[in-house]
PDB file of C-alpha atoms in Angstrom:
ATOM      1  CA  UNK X   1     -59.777  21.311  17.579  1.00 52.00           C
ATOM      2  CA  UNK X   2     -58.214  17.922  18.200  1.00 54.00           C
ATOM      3  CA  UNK X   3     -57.180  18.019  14.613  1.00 54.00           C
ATOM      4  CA  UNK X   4     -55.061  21.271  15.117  1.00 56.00           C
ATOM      5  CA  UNK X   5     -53.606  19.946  18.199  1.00 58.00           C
ATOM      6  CA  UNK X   6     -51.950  17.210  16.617  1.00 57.00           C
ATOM      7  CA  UNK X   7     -51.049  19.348  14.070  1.00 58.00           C
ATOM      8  CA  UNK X   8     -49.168  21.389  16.725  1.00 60.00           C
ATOM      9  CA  UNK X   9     -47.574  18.306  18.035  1.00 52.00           C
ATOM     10  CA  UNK X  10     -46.474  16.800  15.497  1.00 52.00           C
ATOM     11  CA  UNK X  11     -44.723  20.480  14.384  1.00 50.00           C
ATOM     12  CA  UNK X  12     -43.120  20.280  18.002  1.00 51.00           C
ATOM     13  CA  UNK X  13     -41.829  16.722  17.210  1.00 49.00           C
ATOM     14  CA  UNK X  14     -40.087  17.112  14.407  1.00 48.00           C
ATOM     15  CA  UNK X  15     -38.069  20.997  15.981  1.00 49.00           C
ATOM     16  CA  UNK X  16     -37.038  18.538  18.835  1.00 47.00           C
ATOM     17  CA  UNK X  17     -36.320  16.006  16.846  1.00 44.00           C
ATOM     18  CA  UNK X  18     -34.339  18.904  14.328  1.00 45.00           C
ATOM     19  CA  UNK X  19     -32.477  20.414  17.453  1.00 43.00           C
ATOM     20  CA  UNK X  20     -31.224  17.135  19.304  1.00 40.00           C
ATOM     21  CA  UNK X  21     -29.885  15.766  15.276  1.00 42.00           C
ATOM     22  CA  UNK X  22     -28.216  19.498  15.460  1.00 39.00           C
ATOM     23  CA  UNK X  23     -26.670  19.221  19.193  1.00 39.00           C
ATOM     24  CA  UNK X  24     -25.791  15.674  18.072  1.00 40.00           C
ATOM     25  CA  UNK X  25     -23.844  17.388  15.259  1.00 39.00           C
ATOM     26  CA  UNK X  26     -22.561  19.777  17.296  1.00 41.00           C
ATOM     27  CA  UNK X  27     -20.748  17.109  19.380  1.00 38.00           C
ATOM     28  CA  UNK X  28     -19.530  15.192  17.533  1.00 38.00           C
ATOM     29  CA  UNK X  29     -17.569  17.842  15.689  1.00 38.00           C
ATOM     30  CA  UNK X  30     -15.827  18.768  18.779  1.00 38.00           C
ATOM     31  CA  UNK X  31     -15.396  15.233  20.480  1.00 39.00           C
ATOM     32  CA  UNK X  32     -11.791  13.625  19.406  1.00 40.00           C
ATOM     33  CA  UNK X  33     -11.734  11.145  17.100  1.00 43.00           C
ATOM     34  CA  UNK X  34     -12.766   7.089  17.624  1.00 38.00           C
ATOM     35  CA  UNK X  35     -10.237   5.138  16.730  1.00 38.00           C
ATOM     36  CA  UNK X  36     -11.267   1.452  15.824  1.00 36.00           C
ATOM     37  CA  UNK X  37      -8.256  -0.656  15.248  1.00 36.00           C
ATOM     38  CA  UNK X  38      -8.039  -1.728  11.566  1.00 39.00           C
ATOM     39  CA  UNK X  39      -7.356  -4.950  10.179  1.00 37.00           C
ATOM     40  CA  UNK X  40      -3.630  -4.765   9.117  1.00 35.00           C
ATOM     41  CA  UNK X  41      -3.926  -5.471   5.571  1.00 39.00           C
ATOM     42  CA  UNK X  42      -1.485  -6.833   3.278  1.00 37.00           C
ATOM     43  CA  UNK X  43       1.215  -4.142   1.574  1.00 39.00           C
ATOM     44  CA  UNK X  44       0.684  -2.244   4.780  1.00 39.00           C
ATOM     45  CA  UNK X  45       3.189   0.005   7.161  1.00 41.00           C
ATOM     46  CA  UNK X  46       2.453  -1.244  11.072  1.00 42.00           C
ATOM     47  CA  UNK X  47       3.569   2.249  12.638  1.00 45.00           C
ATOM     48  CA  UNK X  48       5.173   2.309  15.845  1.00 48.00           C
ATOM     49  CA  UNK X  49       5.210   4.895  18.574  1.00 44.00           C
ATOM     50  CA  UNK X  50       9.122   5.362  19.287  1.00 41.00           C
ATOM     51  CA  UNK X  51       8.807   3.500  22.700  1.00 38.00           C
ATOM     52  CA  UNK X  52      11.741   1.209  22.294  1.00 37.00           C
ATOM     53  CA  UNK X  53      13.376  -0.443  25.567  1.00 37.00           C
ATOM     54  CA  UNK X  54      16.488  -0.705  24.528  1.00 37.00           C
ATOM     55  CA  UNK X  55      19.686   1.296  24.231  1.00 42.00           C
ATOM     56  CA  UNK X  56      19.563   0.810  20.487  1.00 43.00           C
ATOM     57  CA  UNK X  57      16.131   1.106  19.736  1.00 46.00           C
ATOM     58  CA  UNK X  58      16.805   4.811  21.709  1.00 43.00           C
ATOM     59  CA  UNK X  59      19.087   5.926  19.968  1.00 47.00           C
ATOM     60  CA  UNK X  60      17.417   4.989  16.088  1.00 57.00           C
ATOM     61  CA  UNK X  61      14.919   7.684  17.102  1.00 82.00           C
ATOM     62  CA  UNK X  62      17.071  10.404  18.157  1.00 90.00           C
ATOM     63  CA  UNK X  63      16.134  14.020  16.863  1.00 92.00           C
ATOM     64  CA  UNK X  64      18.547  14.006  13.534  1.00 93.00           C
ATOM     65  CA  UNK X  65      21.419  16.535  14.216  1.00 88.00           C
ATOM     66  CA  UNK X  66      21.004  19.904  11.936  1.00 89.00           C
ATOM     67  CA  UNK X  67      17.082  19.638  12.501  1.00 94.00           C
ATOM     68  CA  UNK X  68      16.729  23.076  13.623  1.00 92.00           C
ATOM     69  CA  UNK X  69      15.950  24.707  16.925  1.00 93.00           C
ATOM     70  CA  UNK X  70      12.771  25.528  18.908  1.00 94.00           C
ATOM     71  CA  UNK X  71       9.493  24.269  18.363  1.00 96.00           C
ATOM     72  CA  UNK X  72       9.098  22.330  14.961  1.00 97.00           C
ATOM     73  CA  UNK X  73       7.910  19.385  13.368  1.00 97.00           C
ATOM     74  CA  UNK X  74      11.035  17.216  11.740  1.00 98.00           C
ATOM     75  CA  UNK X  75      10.556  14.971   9.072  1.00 97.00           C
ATOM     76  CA  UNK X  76      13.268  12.606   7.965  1.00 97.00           C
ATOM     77  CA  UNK X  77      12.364  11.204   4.449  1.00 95.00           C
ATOM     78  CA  UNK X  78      15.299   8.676   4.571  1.00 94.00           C
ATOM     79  CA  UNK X  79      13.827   7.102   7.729  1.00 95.00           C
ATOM     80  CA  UNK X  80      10.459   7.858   7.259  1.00 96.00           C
ATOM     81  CA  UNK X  81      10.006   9.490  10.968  1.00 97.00           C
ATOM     82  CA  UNK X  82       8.364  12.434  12.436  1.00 97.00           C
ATOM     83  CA  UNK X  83       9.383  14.247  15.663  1.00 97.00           C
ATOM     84  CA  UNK X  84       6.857  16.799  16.931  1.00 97.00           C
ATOM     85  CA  UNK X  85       9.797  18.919  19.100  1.00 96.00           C
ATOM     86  CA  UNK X  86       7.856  21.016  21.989  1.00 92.00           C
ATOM     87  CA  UNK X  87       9.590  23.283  24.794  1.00 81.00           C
ATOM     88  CA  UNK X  88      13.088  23.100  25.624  1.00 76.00           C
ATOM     89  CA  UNK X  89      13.394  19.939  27.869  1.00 76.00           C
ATOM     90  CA  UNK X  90      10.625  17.984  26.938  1.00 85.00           C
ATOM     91  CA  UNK X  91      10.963  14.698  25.337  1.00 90.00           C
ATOM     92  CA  UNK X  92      10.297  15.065  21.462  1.00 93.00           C
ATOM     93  CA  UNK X  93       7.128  13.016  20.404  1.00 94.00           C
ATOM     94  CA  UNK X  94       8.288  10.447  17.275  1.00 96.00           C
ATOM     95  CA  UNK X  95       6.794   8.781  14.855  1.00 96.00           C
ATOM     96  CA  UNK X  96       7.111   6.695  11.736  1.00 96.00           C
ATOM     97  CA  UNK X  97       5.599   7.722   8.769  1.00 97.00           C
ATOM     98  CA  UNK X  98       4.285   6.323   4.975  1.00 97.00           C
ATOM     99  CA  UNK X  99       6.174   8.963   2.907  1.00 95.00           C
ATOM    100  CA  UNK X 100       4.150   9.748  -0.708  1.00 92.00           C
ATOM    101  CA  UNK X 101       5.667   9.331  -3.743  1.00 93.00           C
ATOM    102  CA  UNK X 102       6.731  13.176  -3.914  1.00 93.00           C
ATOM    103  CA  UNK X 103       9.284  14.453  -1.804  1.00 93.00           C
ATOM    104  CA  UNK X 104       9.632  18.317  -0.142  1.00 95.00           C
ATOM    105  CA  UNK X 105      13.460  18.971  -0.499  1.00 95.00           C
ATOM    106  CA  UNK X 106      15.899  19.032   2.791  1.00 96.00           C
ATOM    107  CA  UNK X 107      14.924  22.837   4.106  1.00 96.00           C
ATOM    108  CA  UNK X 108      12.067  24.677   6.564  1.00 97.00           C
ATOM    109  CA  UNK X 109       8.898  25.099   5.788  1.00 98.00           C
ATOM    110  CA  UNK X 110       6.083  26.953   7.618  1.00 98.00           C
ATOM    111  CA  UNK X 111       2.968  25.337   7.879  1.00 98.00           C
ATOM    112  CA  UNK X 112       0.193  27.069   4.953  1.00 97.00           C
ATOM    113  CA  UNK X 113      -3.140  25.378   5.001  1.00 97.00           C
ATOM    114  CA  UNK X 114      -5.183  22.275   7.202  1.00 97.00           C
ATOM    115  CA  UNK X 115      -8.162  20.967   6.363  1.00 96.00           C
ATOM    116  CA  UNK X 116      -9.994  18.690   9.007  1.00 95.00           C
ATOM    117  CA  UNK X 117     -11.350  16.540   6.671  1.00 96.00           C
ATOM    118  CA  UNK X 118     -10.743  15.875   2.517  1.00 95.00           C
ATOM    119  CA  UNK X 119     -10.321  13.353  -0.400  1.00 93.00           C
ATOM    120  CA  UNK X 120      -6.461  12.797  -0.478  1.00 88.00           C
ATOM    121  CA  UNK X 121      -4.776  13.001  -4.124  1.00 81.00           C
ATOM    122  CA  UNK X 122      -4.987   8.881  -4.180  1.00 83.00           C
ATOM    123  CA  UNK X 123      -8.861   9.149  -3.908  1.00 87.00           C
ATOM    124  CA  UNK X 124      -9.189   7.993  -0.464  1.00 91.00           C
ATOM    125  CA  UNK X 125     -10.769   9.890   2.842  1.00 96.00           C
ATOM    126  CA  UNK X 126      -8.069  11.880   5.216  1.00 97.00           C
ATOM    127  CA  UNK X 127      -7.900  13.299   8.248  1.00 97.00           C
ATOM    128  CA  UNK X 128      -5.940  16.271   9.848  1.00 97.00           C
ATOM    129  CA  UNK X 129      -4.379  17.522   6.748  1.00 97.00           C
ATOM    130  CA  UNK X 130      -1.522  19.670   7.687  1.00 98.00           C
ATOM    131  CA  UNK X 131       0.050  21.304   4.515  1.00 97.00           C
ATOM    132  CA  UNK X 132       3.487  22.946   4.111  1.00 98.00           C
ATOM    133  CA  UNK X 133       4.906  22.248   1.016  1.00 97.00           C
ATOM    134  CA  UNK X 134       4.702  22.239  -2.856  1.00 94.00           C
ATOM    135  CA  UNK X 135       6.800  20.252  -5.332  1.00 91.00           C
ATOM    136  CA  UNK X 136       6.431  19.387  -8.896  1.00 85.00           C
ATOM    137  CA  UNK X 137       2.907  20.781  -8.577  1.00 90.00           C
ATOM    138  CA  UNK X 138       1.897  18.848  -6.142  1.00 92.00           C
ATOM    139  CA  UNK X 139       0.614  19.639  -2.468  1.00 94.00           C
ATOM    140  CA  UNK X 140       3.278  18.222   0.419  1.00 96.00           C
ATOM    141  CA  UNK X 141       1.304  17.614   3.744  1.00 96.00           C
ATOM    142  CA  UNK X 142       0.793  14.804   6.399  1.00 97.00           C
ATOM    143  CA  UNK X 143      -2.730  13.392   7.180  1.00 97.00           C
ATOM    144  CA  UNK X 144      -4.338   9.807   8.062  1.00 97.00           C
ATOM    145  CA  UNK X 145      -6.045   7.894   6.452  1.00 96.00           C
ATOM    146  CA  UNK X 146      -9.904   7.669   7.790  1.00 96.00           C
ATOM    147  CA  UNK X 147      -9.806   3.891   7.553  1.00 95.00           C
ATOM    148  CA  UNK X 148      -6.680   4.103   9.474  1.00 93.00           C
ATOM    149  CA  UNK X 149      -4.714   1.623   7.139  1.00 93.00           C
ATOM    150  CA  UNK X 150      -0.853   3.146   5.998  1.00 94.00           C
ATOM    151  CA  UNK X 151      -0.523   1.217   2.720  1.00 93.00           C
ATOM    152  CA  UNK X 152       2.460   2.156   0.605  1.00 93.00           C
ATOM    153  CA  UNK X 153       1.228   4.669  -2.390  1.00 92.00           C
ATOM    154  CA  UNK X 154       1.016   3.384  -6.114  1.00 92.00           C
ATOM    155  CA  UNK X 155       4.432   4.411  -8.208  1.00 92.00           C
ATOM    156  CA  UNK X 156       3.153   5.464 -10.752  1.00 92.00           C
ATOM    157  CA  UNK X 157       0.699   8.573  -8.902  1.00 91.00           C
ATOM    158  CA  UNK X 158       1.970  11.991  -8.002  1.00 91.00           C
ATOM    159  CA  UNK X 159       1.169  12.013  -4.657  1.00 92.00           C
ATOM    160  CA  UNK X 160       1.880  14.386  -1.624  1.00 93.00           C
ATOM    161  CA  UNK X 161       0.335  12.894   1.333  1.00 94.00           C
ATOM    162  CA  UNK X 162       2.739  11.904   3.957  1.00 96.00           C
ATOM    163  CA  UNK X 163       0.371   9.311   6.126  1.00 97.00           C
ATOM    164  CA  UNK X 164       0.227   8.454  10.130  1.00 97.00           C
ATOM    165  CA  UNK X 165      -1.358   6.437  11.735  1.00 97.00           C
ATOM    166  CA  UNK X 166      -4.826   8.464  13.185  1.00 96.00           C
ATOM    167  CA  UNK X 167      -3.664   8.626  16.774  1.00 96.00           C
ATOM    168  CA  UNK X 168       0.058  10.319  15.300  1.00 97.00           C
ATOM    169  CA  UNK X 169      -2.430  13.161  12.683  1.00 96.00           C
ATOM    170  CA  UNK X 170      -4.220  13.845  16.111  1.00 96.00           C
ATOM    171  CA  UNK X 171      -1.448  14.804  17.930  1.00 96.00           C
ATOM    172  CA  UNK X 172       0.237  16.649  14.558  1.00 97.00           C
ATOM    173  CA  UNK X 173      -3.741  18.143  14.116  1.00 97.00           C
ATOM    174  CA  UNK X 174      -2.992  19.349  17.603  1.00 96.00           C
ATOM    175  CA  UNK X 175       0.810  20.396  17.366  1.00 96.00           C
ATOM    176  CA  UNK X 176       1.288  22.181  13.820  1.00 97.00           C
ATOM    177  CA  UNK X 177      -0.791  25.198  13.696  1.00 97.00           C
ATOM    178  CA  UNK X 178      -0.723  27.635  10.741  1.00 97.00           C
ATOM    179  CA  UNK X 179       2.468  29.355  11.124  1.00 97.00           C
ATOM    180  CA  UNK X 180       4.379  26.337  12.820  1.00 97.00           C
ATOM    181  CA  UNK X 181       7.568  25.604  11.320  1.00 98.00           C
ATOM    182  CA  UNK X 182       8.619  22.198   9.545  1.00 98.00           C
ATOM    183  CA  UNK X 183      12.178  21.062   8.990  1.00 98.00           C
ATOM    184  CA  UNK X 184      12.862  18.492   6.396  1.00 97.00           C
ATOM    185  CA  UNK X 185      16.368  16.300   6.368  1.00 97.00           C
ATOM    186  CA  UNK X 186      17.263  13.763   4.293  1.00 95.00           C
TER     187      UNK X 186
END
């Protein structure tokens, strides 16, 4: 008998021990991302968050006239900025960006595919892949990198990940839904 028992137990064990790795799972699927700050490393982008004090620092990160209207995401490939534009009246979140080396042309774009989680065309882990354009055969989207660096992409790659830092692809993860619209300007 004591030999079944333990048999019993130990079959007991290792279902809890199953379940609580599966609720563990479970949670940390739906919890928000950690962020760990990264070492900045060299050929790297520091992004900043559009909080500028002064007048002028304002008024670089104004929404670019002929951007659209309603709710949208804007991306300026000269300046390499994002503005996530909500309701009328609130304050546009903004960005900078690491453009790729392929470029969506000037035009709106609806949001097609997201993937939580991929390989990005340069081989690397990404984040909060938000897709909306093709070009030259070659997926547009924005994402961050997992690692959270923002180095500028290798020339000589066809490339179509626009990268943030991780804090900016939560907030797009969050903001540009299938369907949402995207307005490029140059």
């Amino acid at each position: 008998m004591a030999r079944s028992s333990s048999g019993i137990v130990a079959g007991l064990t290792a279902a809890a021990v199953a379940a609580v790795g599966f609720l563990a799972y479970q949670a940390s699927a739906s919890a928000p991302a950690m962020h760990a700050v990264a070492p900045q490393q060299p050929g790297t982008v520091t992004p900043d968050k559009g909080t500028g004090n002064s007048q002028g620092k304002q008024q670089e990160f104004a929404l670019p006239a002929n951007s659209g209207t309603g709710v949208r995401v804007v991306y300026a490939v000269g300046t390499k900025r994002v503005w996530l534009v909500g309701e009328a009246g609130r304050k546009p979140k903004t960005f900078t960006v690491v453009p790729s080396t392929v470029h969506p042309a000037p035009g709106s774009y609806t949001v097609s595919s997201r993937s939580g989680q991929v390989t990005g065309s340069d081989g690397v882990p990404i984040e909060h892949v938000v897709r909306f354009a093709n070009s030259a055969g070659v997926a547009i989207g924005f994402s961050a990198r997992v690692d959270g660096r923002l180095p500028e992409p290798d020339p000589s790659r066809k490339t179509g990940g626009i990268r943030m830092a991780r804090a900016d692809g939560d907030a797009m993860w969050t903001f540009a839904t299938i369907g949402s619209k995207v307005v490029v300007v140059p």
